[in-house]
Tab-separated table of C-alpha atoms in Angstrom:
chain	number	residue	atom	x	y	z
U	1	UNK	CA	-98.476	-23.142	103.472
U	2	UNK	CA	-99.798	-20.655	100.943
U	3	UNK	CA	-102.906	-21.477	98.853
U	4	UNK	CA	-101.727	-19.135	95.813
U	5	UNK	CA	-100.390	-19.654	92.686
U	6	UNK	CA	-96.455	-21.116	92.074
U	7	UNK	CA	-95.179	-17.293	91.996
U	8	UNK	CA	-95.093	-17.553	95.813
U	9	UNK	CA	-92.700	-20.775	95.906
U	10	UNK	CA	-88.840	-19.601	95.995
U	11	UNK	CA	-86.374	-21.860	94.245
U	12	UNK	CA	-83.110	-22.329	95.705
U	13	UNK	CA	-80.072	-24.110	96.948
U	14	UNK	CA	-80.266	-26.391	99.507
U	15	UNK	CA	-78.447	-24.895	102.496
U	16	UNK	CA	-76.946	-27.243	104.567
U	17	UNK	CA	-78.975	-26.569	107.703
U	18	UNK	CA	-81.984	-27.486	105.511
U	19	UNK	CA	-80.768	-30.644	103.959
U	20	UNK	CA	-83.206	-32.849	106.662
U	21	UNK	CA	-86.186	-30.463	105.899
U	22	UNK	CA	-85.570	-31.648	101.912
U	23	UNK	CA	-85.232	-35.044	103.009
U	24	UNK	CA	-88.549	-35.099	104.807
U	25	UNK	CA	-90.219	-33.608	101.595
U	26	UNK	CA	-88.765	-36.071	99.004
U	27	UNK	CA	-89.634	-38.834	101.815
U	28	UNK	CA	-93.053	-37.482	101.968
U	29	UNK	CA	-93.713	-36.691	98.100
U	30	UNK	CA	-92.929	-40.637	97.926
U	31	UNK	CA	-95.173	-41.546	100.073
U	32	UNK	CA	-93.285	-42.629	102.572
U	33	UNK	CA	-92.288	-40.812	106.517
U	34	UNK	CA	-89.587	-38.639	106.941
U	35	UNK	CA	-86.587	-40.080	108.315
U	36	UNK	CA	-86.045	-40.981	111.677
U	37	UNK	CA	-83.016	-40.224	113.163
U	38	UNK	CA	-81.424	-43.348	112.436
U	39	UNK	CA	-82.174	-43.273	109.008
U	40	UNK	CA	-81.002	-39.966	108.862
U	41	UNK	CA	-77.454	-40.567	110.157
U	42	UNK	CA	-77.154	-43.139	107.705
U	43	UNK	CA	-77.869	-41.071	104.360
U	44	UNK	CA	-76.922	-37.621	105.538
U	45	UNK	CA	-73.410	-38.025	104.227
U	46	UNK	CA	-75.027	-38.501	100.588
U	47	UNK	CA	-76.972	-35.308	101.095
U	48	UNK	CA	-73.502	-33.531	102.031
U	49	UNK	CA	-72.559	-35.071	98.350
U	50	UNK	CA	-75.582	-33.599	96.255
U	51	UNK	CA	-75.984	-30.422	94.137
U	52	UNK	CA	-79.204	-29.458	96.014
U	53	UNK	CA	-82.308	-27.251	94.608
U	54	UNK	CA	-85.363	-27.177	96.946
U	55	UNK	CA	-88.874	-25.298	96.881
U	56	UNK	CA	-89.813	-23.265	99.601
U	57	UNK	CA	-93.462	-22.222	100.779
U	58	UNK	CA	-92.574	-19.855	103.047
U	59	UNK	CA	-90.717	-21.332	105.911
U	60	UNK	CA	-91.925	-24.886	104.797
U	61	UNK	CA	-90.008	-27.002	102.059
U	62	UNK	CA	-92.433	-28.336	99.475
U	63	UNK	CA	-89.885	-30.034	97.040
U	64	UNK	CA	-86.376	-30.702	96.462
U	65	UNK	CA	-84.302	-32.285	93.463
U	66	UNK	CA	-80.644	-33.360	93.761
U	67	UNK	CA	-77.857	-34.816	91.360
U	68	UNK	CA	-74.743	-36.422	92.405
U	69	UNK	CA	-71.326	-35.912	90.530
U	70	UNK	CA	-70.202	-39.321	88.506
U	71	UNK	CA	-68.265	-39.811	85.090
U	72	UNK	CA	-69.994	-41.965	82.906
U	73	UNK	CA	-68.325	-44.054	80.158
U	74	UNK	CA	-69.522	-43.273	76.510
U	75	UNK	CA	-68.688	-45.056	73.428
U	76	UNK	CA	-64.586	-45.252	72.640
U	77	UNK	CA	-63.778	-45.809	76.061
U	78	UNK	CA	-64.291	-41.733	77.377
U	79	UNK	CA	-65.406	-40.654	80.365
U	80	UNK	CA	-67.833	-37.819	80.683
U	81	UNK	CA	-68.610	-35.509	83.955
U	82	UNK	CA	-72.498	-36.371	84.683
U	83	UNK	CA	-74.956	-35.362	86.968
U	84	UNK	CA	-76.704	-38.681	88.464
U	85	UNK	CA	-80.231	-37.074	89.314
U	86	UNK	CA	-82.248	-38.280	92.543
U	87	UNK	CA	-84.099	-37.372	95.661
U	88	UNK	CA	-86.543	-35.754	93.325
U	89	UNK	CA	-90.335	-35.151	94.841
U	90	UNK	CA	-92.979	-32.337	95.088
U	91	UNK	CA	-95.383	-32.507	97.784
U	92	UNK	CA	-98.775	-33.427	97.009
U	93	UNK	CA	-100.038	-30.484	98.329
U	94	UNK	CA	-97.843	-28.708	96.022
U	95	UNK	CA	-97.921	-30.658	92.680
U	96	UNK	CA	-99.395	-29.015	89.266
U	97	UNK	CA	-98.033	-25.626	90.036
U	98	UNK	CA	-94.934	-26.207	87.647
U	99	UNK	CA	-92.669	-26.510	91.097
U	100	UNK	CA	-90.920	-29.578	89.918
U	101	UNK	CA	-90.175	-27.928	86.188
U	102	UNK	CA	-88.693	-24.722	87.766
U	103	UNK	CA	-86.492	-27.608	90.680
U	104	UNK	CA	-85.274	-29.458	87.416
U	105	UNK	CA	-84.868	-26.239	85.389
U	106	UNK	CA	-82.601	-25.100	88.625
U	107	UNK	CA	-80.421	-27.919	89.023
U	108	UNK	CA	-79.811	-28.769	84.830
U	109	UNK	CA	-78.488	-24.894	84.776
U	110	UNK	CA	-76.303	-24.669	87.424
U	111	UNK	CA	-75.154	-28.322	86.247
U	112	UNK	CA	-74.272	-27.263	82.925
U	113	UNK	CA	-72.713	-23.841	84.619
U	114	UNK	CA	-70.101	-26.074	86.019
U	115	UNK	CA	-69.092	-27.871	82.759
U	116	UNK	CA	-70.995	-30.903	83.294
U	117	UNK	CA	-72.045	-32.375	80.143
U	118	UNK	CA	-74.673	-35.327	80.697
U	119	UNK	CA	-77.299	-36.141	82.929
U	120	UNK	CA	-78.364	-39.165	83.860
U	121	UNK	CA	-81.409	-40.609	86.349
U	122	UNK	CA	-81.756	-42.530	89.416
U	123	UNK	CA	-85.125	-42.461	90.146
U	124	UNK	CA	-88.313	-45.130	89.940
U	125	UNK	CA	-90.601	-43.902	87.722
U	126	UNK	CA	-88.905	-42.806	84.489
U	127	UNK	CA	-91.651	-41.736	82.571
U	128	UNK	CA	-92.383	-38.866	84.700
U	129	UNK	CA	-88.892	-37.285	83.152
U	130	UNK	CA	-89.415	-37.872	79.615
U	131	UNK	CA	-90.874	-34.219	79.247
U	132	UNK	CA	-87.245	-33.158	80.628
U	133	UNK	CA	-85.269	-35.035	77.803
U	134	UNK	CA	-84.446	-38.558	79.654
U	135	UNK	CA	-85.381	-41.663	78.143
U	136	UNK	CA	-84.854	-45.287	78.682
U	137	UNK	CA	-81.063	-46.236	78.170
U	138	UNK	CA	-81.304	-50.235	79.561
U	139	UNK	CA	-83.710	-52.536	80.329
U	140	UNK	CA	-83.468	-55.290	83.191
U	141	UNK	CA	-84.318	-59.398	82.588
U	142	UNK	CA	-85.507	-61.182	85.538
U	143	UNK	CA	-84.693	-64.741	85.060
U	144	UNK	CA	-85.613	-67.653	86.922
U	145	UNK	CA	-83.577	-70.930	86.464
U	146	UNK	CA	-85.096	-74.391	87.544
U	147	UNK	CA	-82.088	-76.034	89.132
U	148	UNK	CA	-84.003	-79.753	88.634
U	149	UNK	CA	-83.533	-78.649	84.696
U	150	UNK	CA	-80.112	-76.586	84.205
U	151	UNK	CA	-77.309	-77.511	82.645
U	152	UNK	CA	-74.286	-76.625	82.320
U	153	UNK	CA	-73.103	-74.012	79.243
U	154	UNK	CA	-70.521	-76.102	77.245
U	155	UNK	CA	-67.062	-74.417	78.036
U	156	UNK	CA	-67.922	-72.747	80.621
U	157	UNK	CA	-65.397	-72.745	84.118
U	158	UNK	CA	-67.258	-74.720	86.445
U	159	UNK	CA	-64.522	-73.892	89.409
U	160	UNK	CA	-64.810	-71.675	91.794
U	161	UNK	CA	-67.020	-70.902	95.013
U	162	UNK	CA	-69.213	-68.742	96.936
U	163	UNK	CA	-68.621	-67.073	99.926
U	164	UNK	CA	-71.171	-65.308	102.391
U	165	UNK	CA	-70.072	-61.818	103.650
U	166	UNK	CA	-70.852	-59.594	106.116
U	167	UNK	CA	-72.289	-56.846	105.526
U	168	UNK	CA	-69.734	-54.434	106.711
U	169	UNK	CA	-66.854	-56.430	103.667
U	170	UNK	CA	-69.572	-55.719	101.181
U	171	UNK	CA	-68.412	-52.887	99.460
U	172	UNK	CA	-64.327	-54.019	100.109
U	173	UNK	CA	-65.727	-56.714	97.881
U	174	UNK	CA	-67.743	-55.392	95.675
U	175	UNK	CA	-66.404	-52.237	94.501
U	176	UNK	CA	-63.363	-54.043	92.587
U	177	UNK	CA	-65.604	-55.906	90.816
U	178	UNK	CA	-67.304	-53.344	89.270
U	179	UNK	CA	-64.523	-51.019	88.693
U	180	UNK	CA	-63.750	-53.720	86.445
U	181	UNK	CA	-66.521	-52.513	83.760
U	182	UNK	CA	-64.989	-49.019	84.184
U	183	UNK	CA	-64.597	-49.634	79.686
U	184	UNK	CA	-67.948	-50.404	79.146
U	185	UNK	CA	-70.381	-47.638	77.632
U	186	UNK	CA	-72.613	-46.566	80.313
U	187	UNK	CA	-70.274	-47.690	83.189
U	188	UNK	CA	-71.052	-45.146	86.262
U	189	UNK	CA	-68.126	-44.242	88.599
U	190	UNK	CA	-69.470	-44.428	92.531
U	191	UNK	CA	-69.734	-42.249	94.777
U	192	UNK	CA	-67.098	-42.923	97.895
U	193	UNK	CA	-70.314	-43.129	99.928
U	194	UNK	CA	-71.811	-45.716	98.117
């Protein structure tokens, strides 16, 4: 890998036969290993899914960035084409060199080239993408209920049941559940390989 400045990284679509190389990075860049093979079988169909910018140092892929296609719900019940950005990471070796601006830069363009209209992030730490316009949209409770001391909300149905699944009906299940918030403001459509 090249010691010199960011004018020596290339910027540039993921090609297919390089998807696994960008996997590693992002894997790496998170401070975790690259995928094993395993691993790999199990999320390359996702990668087949994402619009796909990765940094190159030479023959050596430093960085990538992706963004899924979803519609997202918006207030009055519309539904807007959006880019759900993740897989994002720079190697450390590689940080401070503006890599990840020119990766973001890359993917919002061709993004907005294609008509689509919002952006939107999966990723852990969103404070890192304020400086490219995202902010916080929702914030998650954590609640912990001491059985001994519950009770019961006053008209509320207390039929019903629970029923363990396998982890193979999961989705089956699931999915039809939330397509049922498809209405709400800030409902995401999914991904068939989710």
């Amino acid at each position: 890998m090249s010691a010199m400045g960011e004018h020596t990284i290339s910027i540039r679509p993921t090609a297919p036969e390089d998807r696994r190389a960008a996997a590693n990075a992002v894997r790496v860049a998170l401070l975790d290993g690259p995928p094993d093979d395993e691993l790999w079988a199990k999320h390359e169909k996702r990668w087949q899914t994402l619009r796909s910018f990765s940094a190159w140092d030479g023959d050596a892929c430093v960085g990538h960035v992706g963004g899924f296609g979803v519609d997202t719900t918006v207030p009055g019940g519309g539904q807007v084409p959006t880019m759900a950005v993740t897989s994002a990471g720079v190697l450390p070796t590689h940080v401070g060199r503006g890599i990840f601006r020119r990766l973001m830069d890359a993917l919002h363009g061709d993004a907005r080239a294609d008509g689509v209209v919002m952006a939107s992030l999966r990723a852990s730490e969103s404070t890192i993408y304020e400086r490219f316009g995202y902010g916080l949209a929702g914030e998650a409770v954590t609640a912990t209920v001491d059985a001994a001391r519950a009770t019961p909300l006053h008209g509320a149905d207390l039929g019903g049941s629970f029923e363990l699944l396998a982890p193979a009906d999961l989705h089956a299940t699931v999915r039809p559940i939330y397509e049922r918030a498809t209405g709400r403001p800030g409902h995401i459509s999914r991904p068939d390989w989710i």
